[in-house]
Amino acid sequence: MFLKWPKKVHIKEVGPRDGLQNEDKILSSDVKAEWINRLSEAGLVSIEVSSFVNPKWIPQLADAEEVFSKIHRKEGVKYAALVPNLRGLERALKADVGEVCLFMSASETHNQKNINKSISETFPVLEEVVAEAKSAGKTVRGYVSTVIACPYEGEIPVSQVKRVVDRLLEMGVDEISLGDTIGVGVPSQVEALLSELLKSYKADQFAMHFHDTRGTALANVLISLQMGITTFDSSLGGLGGCPYAEGATGNVATEDLLYMLTGMGIETGIDRNRLLQAAHFIEEKLEKPLSSKQMELARRTRKE
Amino acid sequence: MFLKWPKKVHIKEVGPRDGLQNEDKILSSDVKAEWINRLSEAGLVSIEVSSFVNPKWIPQLADAEEVFSKIHRKEGVKYAALVPNLRGLERALKADVGEVCLFMSASETHNQKNINKSISETFPVLEEVVAEAKSAGKTVRGYVSTVIACPYEGEIPVSQVKRVVDRLLEMGVDEISLGDTIGVGVPSQVEALLSELLKSYKADQFAMHFHDTRGTALANVLISLQMGITTFDSSLGGLGGCPYAEGATGNVATEDLLYMLTGMGIETGIDRNRLLQAAHFIEEKLEKPLSSKQMELARRTRKE
């Protein structure tokens, strides 16, 4: 073969957090816990369960504690949650999260709109959280959003992303998830970004987080694989979006990502049938058709 | 940059044929001609106008002659048509087609279902057409479908595709369009197929024809670009499917392909705004929402 592919890829499921926070319908904590249990049973070993931001901001995820108390904790599975500050961390630690996820933006304006602080003001807040989370023995993940472009500022220079990545890694963040939040990226941009970052860091310090707004997500995954990346965020059914980014659609769908990776002989540890059952489950609960290609195909095949 | 991309890519629009033949609604030849004129005005220089198969088989395209007589022939644009046999070629030459497109399948069963002949029985029929078309001064394109997998036979060995490609090129076919008819392919399969073919042939003898049934079309385009391919078939709005392949959806959408290529700095000569206007035009005429990401985005943005 001309090109080399990794043997194994790690898929991190963000649907219960990134997906549900963008749905109008608010699900009960029982339904969420059952969905998360189905995800872990399907073989996902990293699941972002909820968010410990102020419940006022994201009412869909106001029940983070209840969900954490209700899930069945399967051995070997990391149950992560979003944490904005020390107050959030306190709640998250009480709920016994498996991983603490911080978030900020590479775009000054998006950061301001999303978390109401400048980038410089955000760093010290996160620094405290990292230190506390680490001393509590937790691994810390840092989401950097709008790494390709921002709905307000347009294209984001690689240097601006690097500045944020540098600081987060300095603080002791274990893994950075680089987000094309509005799904505008094309492979050459992903390549340019990763080329630069991989001059200073190792590929396994990064995960890629693509939204599929313009259909380029799997192409972007492909080039990331070629650059050595082996961790990808996705959301079952392609759920998700961005409340502060007009027209943004969901994350790349876990089942579509799985289809491509499996077809390429790359292991993920995920059972496709169980994963699709988990997708049908949440589709029924949300009472709306999921937009992934795999789910569209299932609907079309049933009709024929 | 780590990887090299071509400077220019040639997009061949197959919507008026591959797209419309799969629509229930039959459009008038005036509407078709106007659509084709809008496509050429948008900068497309290869447009597959219609098909000269027996009108009984594909009533949607029964008016091939009228459409050819009604289009405004823009200089520099190649107006192609599907031709199954000498009878079809006679009609096509009378209509003054710019390029003759043959078709057959790499899968024995799909070939049988689609054109009612075995692969071996198909070759001599096409051979006659190539000879006649060539002596009439026409270039000839050969579609080979199900090059990755077939809905009846499953995965198709590369050697089986090569056998068909060998014979078509021997006959004097100028370009082969390799079709993942049911949209099951993943990049490693495309890579394996092209690696083998490019041992014997040049990249510019091939075009890739991807359907986006499982969301992998643009990833497959990406790997094809890396293998040196610079011609791609697509269909405006992602129209299309396959009448003999259950669950197959449309071709990769021209506007989605254009988005990725343009973003990567690759020239296509296509004007995005005019292209989207042509998409809105046909969407209105077909009275159904087009499924491309670009058109979905346009609808969503209008609503917000």
Coordinates of C-alpha atoms in Angstrom, one line a residue:
Chain A
M1 CA 0.0 0.0 0.0
F2 CA 1.0 3.5 -0.7
L3 CA -0.2 5.0 2.6
K4 CA 0.0 3.7 6.1
W5 CA -3.0 3.7 8.4
P6 CA -3.0 3.3 12.2
K7 CA -4.0 -0.1 13.6
K8 CA -6.2 1.4 16.3
V9 CA -8.2 4.5 16.7
H10 CA -9.8 5.8 19.9
I11 CA -13.3 7.3 19.4
K12 CA -14.5 9.6 22.2
E13 CA -18.3 9.9 22.3
V14 CA -19.5 13.4 23.0
G15 CA -23.2 13.0 22.2
P16 CA -24.6 13.0 25.7
R17 CA -22.9 16.4 26.3
D18 CA -22.2 18.1 22.9
G19 CA -25.2 16.5 21.3
L20 CA -27.9 16.9 23.9
Q21 CA -26.9 20.5 24.9
N22 CA -28.0 21.6 21.4
E23 CA -31.4 19.8 21.5
D24 CA -34.6 21.6 22.4
K25 CA -36.0 18.6 24.0
I26 CA -34.8 18.0 27.5
L27 CA -34.5 14.3 28.4
S28 CA -34.8 12.8 31.8
S29 CA -31.7 11.7 33.7
D30 CA -33.0 8.2 33.5
V31 CA -33.1 8.3 29.7
K32 CA -29.7 9.9 29.6
A33 CA -28.2 7.3 31.9
E34 CA -29.7 4.4 29.9
W35 CA -28.3 5.9 26.7
I36 CA -24.9 6.2 28.2
N37 CA -25.1 2.6 29.5
R38 CA -26.0 1.5 25.9
L39 CA -23.0 3.5 24.6
S40 CA -20.6 1.8 27.0
E41 CA -22.1 -1.6 26.2
A42 CA -21.4 -0.9 22.5
G43 CA -17.8 -0.7 23.4
L44 CA -17.1 3.0 23.7
V45 CA -14.5 3.6 26.4
S46 CA -14.6 7.4 26.6
I47 CA -18.0 9.0 27.0
E48 CA -18.6 12.6 27.8
V49 CA -21.5 12.4 30.1
S50 CA -22.6 15.9 30.9
S51 CA -21.4 19.4 31.8
F52 CA -21.0 21.2 35.2
V53 CA -21.5 24.7 33.8
N54 CA -24.1 26.7 35.6
P55 CA -27.4 25.0 34.9
K56 CA -28.9 28.3 33.9
W57 CA -26.7 28.4 30.8
I58 CA -27.5 24.9 29.6
P59 CA -30.8 23.7 31.1
Q60 CA -30.5 20.5 29.0
L61 CA -27.6 19.4 31.1
A62 CA -28.8 20.8 34.5
D63 CA -29.0 17.3 35.9
A64 CA -25.3 16.4 35.6
E65 CA -25.1 15.0 39.1
E66 CA -28.2 12.8 38.7
V67 CA -26.9 11.4 35.4
F68 CA -23.5 10.6 37.0
S69 CA -25.3 8.9 39.9
K70 CA -27.5 6.8 37.7
I71 CA -25.1 5.5 35.1
H72 CA -23.7 2.0 35.5
R73 CA -19.9 2.5 35.6
K74 CA -18.4 -0.1 33.4
E75 CA -14.9 -1.1 34.1
G76 CA -12.3 0.5 31.7
V77 CA -14.7 3.3 30.6
K78 CA -13.8 6.9 31.3
Y79 CA -16.8 9.1 32.1
A80 CA -15.9 12.7 31.3
A81 CA -17.6 16.0 31.9
L82 CA -17.2 19.6 31.0
V83 CA -16.0 21.9 33.8
P84 CA -15.8 25.7 33.4
N85 CA -14.3 26.7 36.7
L86 CA -13.5 25.7 40.3
R87 CA -17.2 25.8 41.3
G88 CA -17.9 23.3 38.4
L89 CA -14.9 21.2 39.4
E90 CA -16.2 20.9 42.9
R91 CA -19.5 19.5 41.6
A92 CA -17.7 17.3 39.1
L93 CA -15.4 15.8 41.8
K94 CA -18.3 15.1 44.1
A95 CA -20.0 13.3 41.2
D96 CA -16.8 11.3 40.7
V97 CA -16.1 12.2 37.1
G98 CA -13.5 10.1 35.3
E99 CA -12.0 13.0 33.4
V100 CA -12.2 16.8 33.6
C101 CA -12.8 18.6 30.3
L102 CA -12.0 22.3 30.0
F103 CA -13.0 24.4 27.1
M104 CA -12.0 27.7 25.5
S105 CA -11.8 29.1 22.0
A106 CA -8.9 30.0 19.7
S107 CA -11.0 32.9 18.6
E108 CA -11.1 35.9 20.9
T109 CA -14.7 36.8 19.9
H110 CA -16.0 33.3 20.1
N111 CA -14.3 32.9 23.5
Q112 CA -15.9 36.1 24.7
K113 CA -19.4 35.1 23.4
N114 CA -19.1 31.5 24.7
I115 CA -17.6 32.0 28.1
N116 CA -17.8 35.7 28.6
K117 CA -14.1 36.3 29.1
S118 CA -11.2 37.2 26.9
I119 CA -8.7 34.5 26.1
S120 CA -6.1 36.0 28.5
E121 CA -8.7 36.2 31.3
T122 CA -9.6 32.5 30.7
F123 CA -6.2 31.1 31.2
P124 CA -5.8 31.7 35.0
V125 CA -9.3 30.3 35.6
L126 CA -8.4 27.1 33.8
E127 CA -5.0 26.9 35.4
E128 CA -6.6 26.7 38.8
V129 CA -9.0 24.0 37.6
V130 CA -6.1 21.9 36.1
A131 CA -4.1 22.1 39.3
E132 CA -7.0 21.1 41.5
A133 CA -8.2 18.4 39.1
K134 CA -4.7 16.9 38.9
S135 CA -4.3 16.9 42.7
A136 CA -7.5 15.0 42.8
G137 CA -5.9 12.5 40.5
K138 CA -8.0 13.2 37.4
T139 CA -6.8 13.4 33.8
V140 CA -7.6 16.7 32.1
R141 CA -8.7 17.3 28.6
G142 CA -8.8 20.7 27.0
Y143 CA -11.2 21.6 24.2
V144 CA -10.0 24.3 21.9
S145 CA -12.8 25.4 19.6
T146 CA -12.8 27.3 16.3
V147 CA -9.4 26.1 15.4
I148 CA -10.0 26.6 11.7
A149 CA -12.4 29.5 11.5
C150 CA -14.7 31.4 13.7
P151 CA -18.2 32.6 12.8
Y152 CA -17.3 36.2 13.9
E153 CA -13.6 36.5 12.9
G154 CA -13.3 34.2 9.9
E155 CA -10.2 32.2 9.4
I156 CA -8.1 31.7 12.6
P157 CA -4.3 31.8 12.1
V158 CA -2.5 28.7 13.2
S159 CA -0.3 30.9 15.5
Q160 CA -3.4 31.8 17.4
V161 CA -4.4 28.2 18.0
K162 CA -0.8 27.4 18.9
R163 CA -0.8 30.2 21.6
V164 CA -3.8 28.6 23.3
V165 CA -2.4 25.0 22.9
D166 CA 0.9 26.1 24.3
R167 CA -0.6 27.5 27.4
L168 CA -3.0 24.6 28.0
L169 CA -0.2 22.0 27.7
E170 CA 2.0 24.1 29.9
M171 CA -0.7 24.0 32.6
G172 CA -0.6 20.2 32.5
V173 CA -3.6 19.4 30.3
D174 CA -3.2 15.8 29.2
E175 CA -4.9 16.0 25.8
I176 CA -6.1 18.8 23.6
S177 CA -9.2 18.3 21.4
L178 CA -8.9 20.6 18.4
G179 CA -12.4 21.6 17.3
D180 CA -13.6 22.7 13.9
T181 CA -16.7 24.0 15.7
I182 CA -18.5 25.4 12.7
G183 CA -17.5 22.6 10.3
V184 CA -15.8 24.8 7.7
G185 CA -12.5 23.1 7.6
V186 CA -11.0 21.4 4.6
P187 CA -8.1 18.9 4.6
S188 CA -5.4 21.3 3.6
Q189 CA -6.2 23.5 6.6
V190 CA -6.2 20.6 9.0
E191 CA -2.9 19.5 7.5
A192 CA -1.4 23.0 7.9
L193 CA -2.6 23.2 11.5
L194 CA -1.3 19.8 12.5
S195 CA 2.0 20.3 10.7
E196 CA 2.7 23.3 12.8
L197 CA 1.6 21.8 16.1
L198 CA 3.4 18.5 15.5
K199 CA 6.7 20.4 15.2
S200 CA 6.4 21.0 19.0
Y201 CA 4.2 18.2 20.2
K202 CA 3.4 14.5 19.7
A203 CA 0.3 13.4 17.8
D204 CA -1.1 11.5 20.8
Q205 CA -1.4 14.8 22.7
F206 CA -4.2 15.7 20.3
A207 CA -7.7 14.6 19.4
M208 CA -9.6 16.0 16.4
H209 CA -13.2 17.2 16.8
F210 CA -14.9 17.8 13.5
H211 CA -18.4 19.0 12.8
D212 CA -19.9 17.9 9.5
T213 CA -21.7 21.1 8.4
R214 CA -20.2 21.0 4.9
G215 CA -19.6 17.3 4.5
T216 CA -15.8 17.5 4.9
A217 CA -15.6 15.8 8.3
L218 CA -14.5 12.4 7.2
A219 CA -12.0 13.8 4.7
N220 CA -10.6 15.8 7.6
V221 CA -10.4 12.6 9.7
L222 CA -8.6 11.0 6.9
I223 CA -5.9 13.6 6.6
S224 CA -5.6 13.7 10.4
L225 CA -5.0 9.9 10.4
Q226 CA -2.3 10.5 7.8
M227 CA -0.7 13.1 10.1
G228 CA -0.6 10.5 12.9
I229 CA -3.7 11.5 14.9
T230 CA -5.5 8.5 16.5
T231 CA -8.1 10.0 18.7
F232 CA -11.4 11.5 17.3
D233 CA -14.4 13.0 19.0
S234 CA -17.8 12.1 17.5
S235 CA -21.4 12.1 18.5
L236 CA -23.9 9.3 17.9
G237 CA -26.4 10.2 15.2
G238 CA -24.4 13.3 14.4
L239 CA -26.2 15.1 17.2
G240 CA -24.9 18.5 18.2
G241 CA -24.1 22.0 16.9
C242 CA -23.1 25.2 18.5
P243 CA -25.4 27.6 20.2
Y244 CA -23.1 30.5 19.4
A245 CA -22.4 29.6 15.8
E246 CA -25.2 30.1 13.3
G247 CA -25.8 27.3 10.9
A248 CA -23.4 24.9 12.6
T249 CA -24.6 21.3 12.5
G250 CA -23.6 18.4 14.5
N251 CA -20.4 16.5 15.2
V252 CA -19.3 13.9 12.7
A253 CA -21.6 10.9 13.5
T254 CA -20.0 8.1 15.5
E255 CA -21.6 5.5 13.3
D256 CA -20.3 7.2 10.1
L257 CA -16.8 7.5 11.5
L258 CA -17.0 3.9 12.6
Y259 CA -18.1 2.8 9.1
M260 CA -15.0 4.4 7.5
L261 CA -12.5 3.3 10.1
T262 CA -13.8 -0.3 10.2
G263 CA -13.8 -0.5 6.4
M264 CA -10.2 0.6 6.5
G265 CA -9.3 -2.2 8.8
I266 CA -8.8 0.1 11.8
E267 CA -9.8 -1.3 15.2
T268 CA -12.0 0.8 17.5
G269 CA -13.4 -1.9 19.8
I270 CA -16.9 -0.8 19.0
D271 CA -19.8 -3.2 18.1
R272 CA -21.6 -1.7 15.2
N273 CA -25.0 -3.3 15.9
R274 CA -25.1 -2.3 19.5
L275 CA -24.0 1.2 18.5
L276 CA -26.9 1.5 16.0
Q277 CA -29.3 0.2 18.6
A278 CA -28.1 3.0 20.9
A279 CA -28.8 5.4 18.0
H280 CA -32.3 4.1 17.5
F281 CA -32.9 4.4 21.2
I282 CA -31.9 8.1 21.4
E283 CA -33.7 8.8 18.1
E284 CA -36.9 7.6 19.6
K285 CA -36.4 9.5 22.8
L286 CA -35.6 12.8 21.0
E287 CA -38.5 12.1 18.6
K288 CA -36.6 13.3 15.6
P289 CA -34.7 11.5 12.8
L290 CA -31.0 11.5 13.4
S291 CA -29.0 12.9 10.5
S292 CA -26.1 10.4 10.1
K293 CA -25.7 8.6 6.8
Q294 CA -26.0 5.3 8.6
M295 CA -29.3 6.2 10.1
E296 CA -30.6 7.7 6.9
L297 CA -29.7 4.5 5.1
A298 CA -31.5 2.4 7.8
R299 CA -34.7 4.5 7.3
R300 CA -34.5 4.3 3.5
T301 CA -33.9 0.6 3.5
R302 CA -36.8 0.0 5.8
K303 CA -39.1 1.9 3.4
E304 CA -38.0 0.0 0.3
Chain B
M1 CA 3.2 21.4 3.4
F2 CA 3.4 17.7 4.0
L3 CA 1.2 16.7 1.0
K4 CA 0.9 17.9 -2.5
W5 CA -2.4 18.8 -4.1
P6 CA -3.1 19.3 -7.8
K7 CA -3.5 22.9 -9.0
K8 CA -6.5 22.2 -11.1
V9 CA -9.4 19.6 -11.0
H10 CA -11.9 18.9 -13.7
I11 CA -15.4 18.4 -12.4
K12 CA -17.8 16.5 -14.7
E13 CA -21.4 17.2 -14.0
V14 CA -23.6 14.2 -14.3
G15 CA -26.8 15.5 -12.7
P16 CA -28.9 16.0 -15.9
R17 CA -28.4 12.3 -16.7
D18 CA -27.4 10.3 -13.5
G19 CA -29.4 12.6 -11.3
L20 CA -32.7 13.0 -13.3
Q21 CA -32.9 9.3 -14.3
N22 CA -33.5 8.5 -10.7
E23 CA -36.2 11.1 -10.0
D24 CA -39.8 10.1 -10.1
K25 CA -40.8 13.5 -11.5
I26 CA -40.2 13.9 -15.2
L27 CA -39.1 17.4 -16.2
S28 CA -39.9 19.0 -19.6
S29 CA -37.1 19.3 -22.1
D30 CA -37.3 23.1 -21.8
V31 CA -36.6 22.9 -18.1
K32 CA -33.7 20.4 -18.6
A33 CA -32.2 22.7 -21.3
E34 CA -32.5 25.7 -19.1
W35 CA -30.8 23.8 -16.2
I36 CA -28.0 22.7 -18.5
N37 CA -27.5 26.2 -19.7
R38 CA -27.3 27.4 -16.1
L39 CA -24.7 24.7 -15.4
S40 CA -22.5 25.8 -18.4
E41 CA -22.9 29.4 -17.3
A42 CA -21.6 28.5 -13.9
G43 CA -18.4 27.3 -15.5
L44 CA -18.9 23.6 -15.9
V45 CA -17.2 22.5 -19.1
S46 CA -18.3 18.8 -19.1
I47 CA -22.0 18.1 -18.7
E48 CA -23.7 14.8 -19.2
V49 CA -26.9 15.9 -20.9
S50 CA -29.0 12.8 -21.3
S51 CA -29.0 9.1 -22.3
F52 CA -29.8 7.4 -25.6
V53 CA -30.9 4.1 -24.1
N54 CA -34.2 2.9 -25.2
P55 CA -36.8 5.4 -23.9
K56 CA -38.8 2.5 -22.5
W57 CA -36.1 1.8 -19.9
I58 CA -35.7 5.3 -18.6
P59 CA -38.7 7.5 -19.4
Q60 CA -37.2 10.4 -17.5
L61 CA -34.7 10.8 -20.3
A62 CA -36.8 9.8 -23.3
D63 CA -36.5 13.3 -24.7
A64 CA -32.7 13.2 -25.2
E65 CA -32.9 14.5 -28.8
E66 CA -35.1 17.5 -27.8
V67 CA -32.8 18.4 -24.9
F68 CA -29.8 18.4 -27.2
S69 CA -31.7 20.5 -29.7
K70 CA -32.7 23.0 -27.1
I71 CA -29.5 23.6 -25.1
H72 CA -27.4 26.6 -25.9
R73 CA -24.0 25.2 -26.8
K74 CA -21.4 27.2 -25.1
E75 CA -18.0 27.2 -26.6
G76 CA -15.5 25.0 -24.8
V77 CA -18.2 22.9 -23.2
K78 CA -18.4 19.2 -23.8
Y79 CA -22.0 17.9 -23.9
A80 CA -21.9 14.2 -23.3
A81 CA -24.5 11.5 -23.4
L82 CA -24.9 7.8 -22.4
V83 CA -25.0 5.4 -25.4
P84 CA -25.7 1.7 -24.9
N85 CA -25.3 0.3 -28.5
L86 CA -25.1 1.2 -32.1
R87 CA -28.8 2.2 -32.3
G88 CA -28.2 4.6 -29.4
L89 CA -25.0 5.9 -31.1
E90 CA -26.9 6.7 -34.3
R91 CA -29.4 8.8 -32.3
A92 CA -26.5 10.4 -30.4
L93 CA -24.6 11.4 -33.5
K94 CA -27.7 12.8 -35.1
A95 CA -28.1 14.9 -31.9
D96 CA -24.5 16.0 -32.3
V97 CA -23.3 14.9 -28.8
G98 CA -19.9 16.1 -27.8
E99 CA -18.8 12.9 -26.1
V100 CA -20.1 9.3 -26.1
C101 CA -20.3 7.6 -22.8
L102 CA -20.5 3.8 -22.6
F103 CA -21.4 1.9 -19.4
M104 CA -20.9 -1.4 -17.9
S105 CA -20.3 -3.0 -14.6
A106 CA -17.3 -4.7 -13.0
S107 CA -19.8 -7.0 -11.3
E108 CA -21.2 -9.8 -13.4
T109 CA -24.6 -9.8 -11.6
H110 CA -24.9 -6.0 -11.7
N111 CA -24.0 -5.9 -15.3
Q112 CA -26.6 -8.6 -16.1
K113 CA -29.3 -6.7 -14.1
N114 CA -28.4 -3.3 -15.5
I115 CA -27.8 -4.1 -19.2
N116 CA -29.2 -7.6 -19.5
K117 CA -25.9 -9.1 -20.8
S118 CA -22.9 -10.9 -19.3
I119 CA -19.7 -8.9 -19.1
S120 CA -18.2 -11.0 -22.0
E121 CA -21.3 -10.4 -24.1
T122 CA -21.1 -6.7 -23.4
F123 CA -17.5 -6.1 -24.7
P124 CA -18.2 -6.7 -28.5
V125 CA -21.3 -4.4 -28.3
L126 CA -19.2 -1.6 -26.8
E127 CA -16.3 -2.3 -29.2
E128 CA -18.5 -1.6 -32.2
V129 CA -19.8 1.6 -30.6
V130 CA -16.2 2.8 -29.8
A131 CA -15.1 2.2 -33.4
E132 CA -18.1 4.0 -34.9
A133 CA -17.9 6.9 -32.4
K134 CA -14.2 7.3 -33.0
S135 CA -14.6 7.3 -36.8
A136 CA -17.2 10.1 -36.2
G137 CA -14.5 12.0 -34.4
K138 CA -16.0 11.7 -30.9
T139 CA -14.2 11.1 -27.7
V140 CA -15.4 8.2 -25.7
R141 CA -15.8 7.8 -22.0
G142 CA -16.4 4.4 -20.3
Y143 CA -18.3 4.1 -17.1
V144 CA -17.3 1.1 -15.0
S145 CA -19.7 0.7 -12.1
T146 CA -19.6 -1.2 -8.8
V147 CA -15.8 -0.9 -8.8
I148 CA -15.7 -1.3 -5.0
A149 CA -18.6 -3.5 -4.3
C150 CA -21.9 -4.7 -5.8
P151 CA -25.2 -5.0 -4.1
Y152 CA -25.5 -8.6 -5.2
E153 CA -21.9 -9.9 -5.1
G154 CA -20.4 -7.9 -2.3
E155 CA -16.8 -6.8 -2.6
I156 CA -15.5 -6.8 -6.1
P157 CA -11.8 -7.9 -6.5
V158 CA -9.5 -5.3 -8.0
S159 CA -8.5 -7.9 -10.7
Q160 CA -12.1 -8.0 -11.9
V161 CA -12.2 -4.2 -12.3
K162 CA -8.9 -4.3 -14.1
R163 CA -10.1 -6.9 -16.6
V164 CA -12.9 -4.6 -17.6
V165 CA -10.7 -1.5 -17.6
D166 CA -8.1 -3.3 -19.7
R167 CA -10.6 -4.2 -22.4
L168 CA -12.2 -0.8 -22.5
L169 CA -8.8 0.9 -22.9
E170 CA -7.8 -1.6 -25.5
M171 CA -10.9 -0.7 -27.5
G172 CA -9.8 2.9 -27.5
V173 CA -11.9 4.4 -24.8
D174 CA -10.3 7.8 -23.9
E175 CA -11.3 8.0 -20.2
I176 CA -12.6 5.5 -17.7
S177 CA -14.9 6.7 -14.9
L178 CA -14.6 4.4 -12.0
G179 CA -17.9 4.3 -10.1
D180 CA -18.6 3.4 -6.5
T181 CA -22.2 3.0 -7.5
I182 CA -23.6 2.1 -4.2
G183 CA -21.4 4.4 -2.1
V184 CA -19.8 1.8 0.1
G185 CA -16.2 2.6 -0.6
V186 CA -13.6 3.7 2.0
P187 CA -10.3 5.4 1.2
S188 CA -8.2 2.3 1.7
Q189 CA -10.2 0.5 -1.0
V190 CA -9.9 3.4 -3.4
E191 CA -6.2 3.5 -2.7
A192 CA -5.9 -0.3 -3.3
L193 CA -7.8 -0.1 -6.6
L194 CA -5.9 2.9 -7.9
S195 CA -2.5 1.6 -6.8
E196 CA -3.2 -1.4 -9.0
L197 CA -4.5 0.4 -12.0
L198 CA -1.8 3.0 -11.9
K199 CA 0.8 0.3 -12.3
S200 CA -0.4 0.0 -15.9
Y201 CA -2.1 3.3 -16.7
K202 CA -1.7 7.0 -16.2
A203 CA -3.8 8.9 -13.6
D204 CA -5.3 11.1 -16.3
Q205 CA -7.0 8.1 -18.0
F206 CA -9.3 7.9 -15.0
A207 CA -12.1 9.8 -13.4
M208 CA -13.6 8.9 -10.0
H209 CA -17.4 8.7 -9.6
F210 CA -18.4 8.5 -6.0
H211 CA -21.8 8.2 -4.4
D212 CA -22.2 9.5 -0.9
T213 CA -24.5 6.9 0.6
R214 CA -22.3 6.4 3.7
G215 CA -20.7 9.9 3.9
T216 CA -17.3 8.7 2.6
A217 CA -17.3 10.4 -0.8
L218 CA -15.2 13.4 0.0
A219 CA -12.7 11.3 1.9
N220 CA -12.5 9.1 -1.2
V221 CA -12.0 12.2 -3.4
L222 CA -9.2 13.2 -1.1
I223 CA -7.3 10.0 -1.4
S224 CA -7.9 9.9 -5.1
L225 CA -6.3 13.4 -5.3
Q226 CA -3.3 12.0 -3.4
M227 CA -3.1 9.2 -6.0
G228 CA -2.9 11.8 -8.8
I229 CA -6.5 11.7 -10.0
T230 CA -7.7 15.1 -11.2
T231 CA -11.1 14.4 -12.7
F232 CA -14.3 13.8 -10.6
D233 CA -17.9 13.2 -11.5
S234 CA -20.5 14.8 -9.4
S235 CA -24.1 15.8 -9.5
L236 CA -25.6 19.1 -8.5
G237 CA -27.6 18.9 -5.3
G238 CA -26.3 15.3 -4.8
L239 CA -29.1 14.1 -7.2
G240 CA -28.9 10.5 -8.3
G241 CA -28.9 6.9 -7.1
C242 CA -29.1 3.6 -8.8
P243 CA -32.3 2.0 -9.9
Y244 CA -30.7 -1.4 -9.6
A245 CA -29.0 -0.9 -6.2
E246 CA -31.2 -0.8 -3.2
G247 CA -30.6 2.0 -0.7
A248 CA -28.0 3.8 -3.0
T249 CA -28.2 7.5 -2.8
G250 CA -27.0 10.2 -5.0
N251 CA -23.6 11.2 -6.4
V252 CA -21.4 13.4 -4.4
A253 CA -22.8 16.8 -4.7
T254 CA -21.1 19.2 -7.1
E255 CA -21.4 22.1 -4.7
D256 CA -19.9 20.1 -1.7
L257 CA -17.0 18.8 -3.9
L258 CA -16.5 22.4 -5.0
Y259 CA -16.5 23.6 -1.4
M260 CA -13.7 21.2 -0.5
L261 CA -11.6 21.8 -3.6
T262 CA -11.9 25.6 -3.5
G263 CA -11.0 25.6 0.2
M264 CA -7.9 23.6 -0.7
G265 CA -6.9 26.2 -3.2
I266 CA -7.6 23.9 -6.2
E267 CA -9.0 25.6 -9.3
T268 CA -12.1 24.3 -11.0
G269 CA -13.3 27.2 -13.1
I270 CA -16.7 27.1 -11.4
D271 CA -18.5 30.1 -10.0
R272 CA -20.0 29.1 -6.7
N273 CA -22.8 31.5 -6.7
R274 CA -24.0 30.7 -10.1
L275 CA -23.7 27.0 -9.3
L276 CA -25.9 27.4 -6.2
Q277 CA -28.4 29.4 -8.3
A278 CA -28.6 26.5 -10.7
A279 CA -29.2 24.2 -7.7
H280 CA -32.0 26.4 -6.4
F281 CA -33.5 26.3 -9.9
I282 CA -33.6 22.5 -10.2
E283 CA -34.7 22.2 -6.5
E284 CA -37.8 24.3 -7.4
K285 CA -38.5 22.3 -10.5
L286 CA -38.2 18.9 -8.8
E287 CA -40.2 20.2 -5.9
K288 CA -38.0 18.5 -3.3
P289 CA -35.2 19.7 -1.1
L290 CA -31.8 18.8 -2.5
S291 CA -29.7 16.8 0.0
S292 CA -26.3 18.4 -0.4
K293 CA -24.7 19.9 2.7
Q294 CA -24.4 23.3 0.9
M295 CA -28.2 23.3 0.2
E296 CA -29.1 22.1 3.7
L297 CA -27.0 24.9 5.1
A298 CA -28.7 27.5 2.8
R299 CA -32.1 26.2 4.1
R300 CA -31.0 26.3 7.7
T301 CA -29.5 29.7 7.5
R302 CA -32.7 31.1 5.8
K303 CA -34.8 29.8 8.7
E304 CA -32.6 31.3 11.5

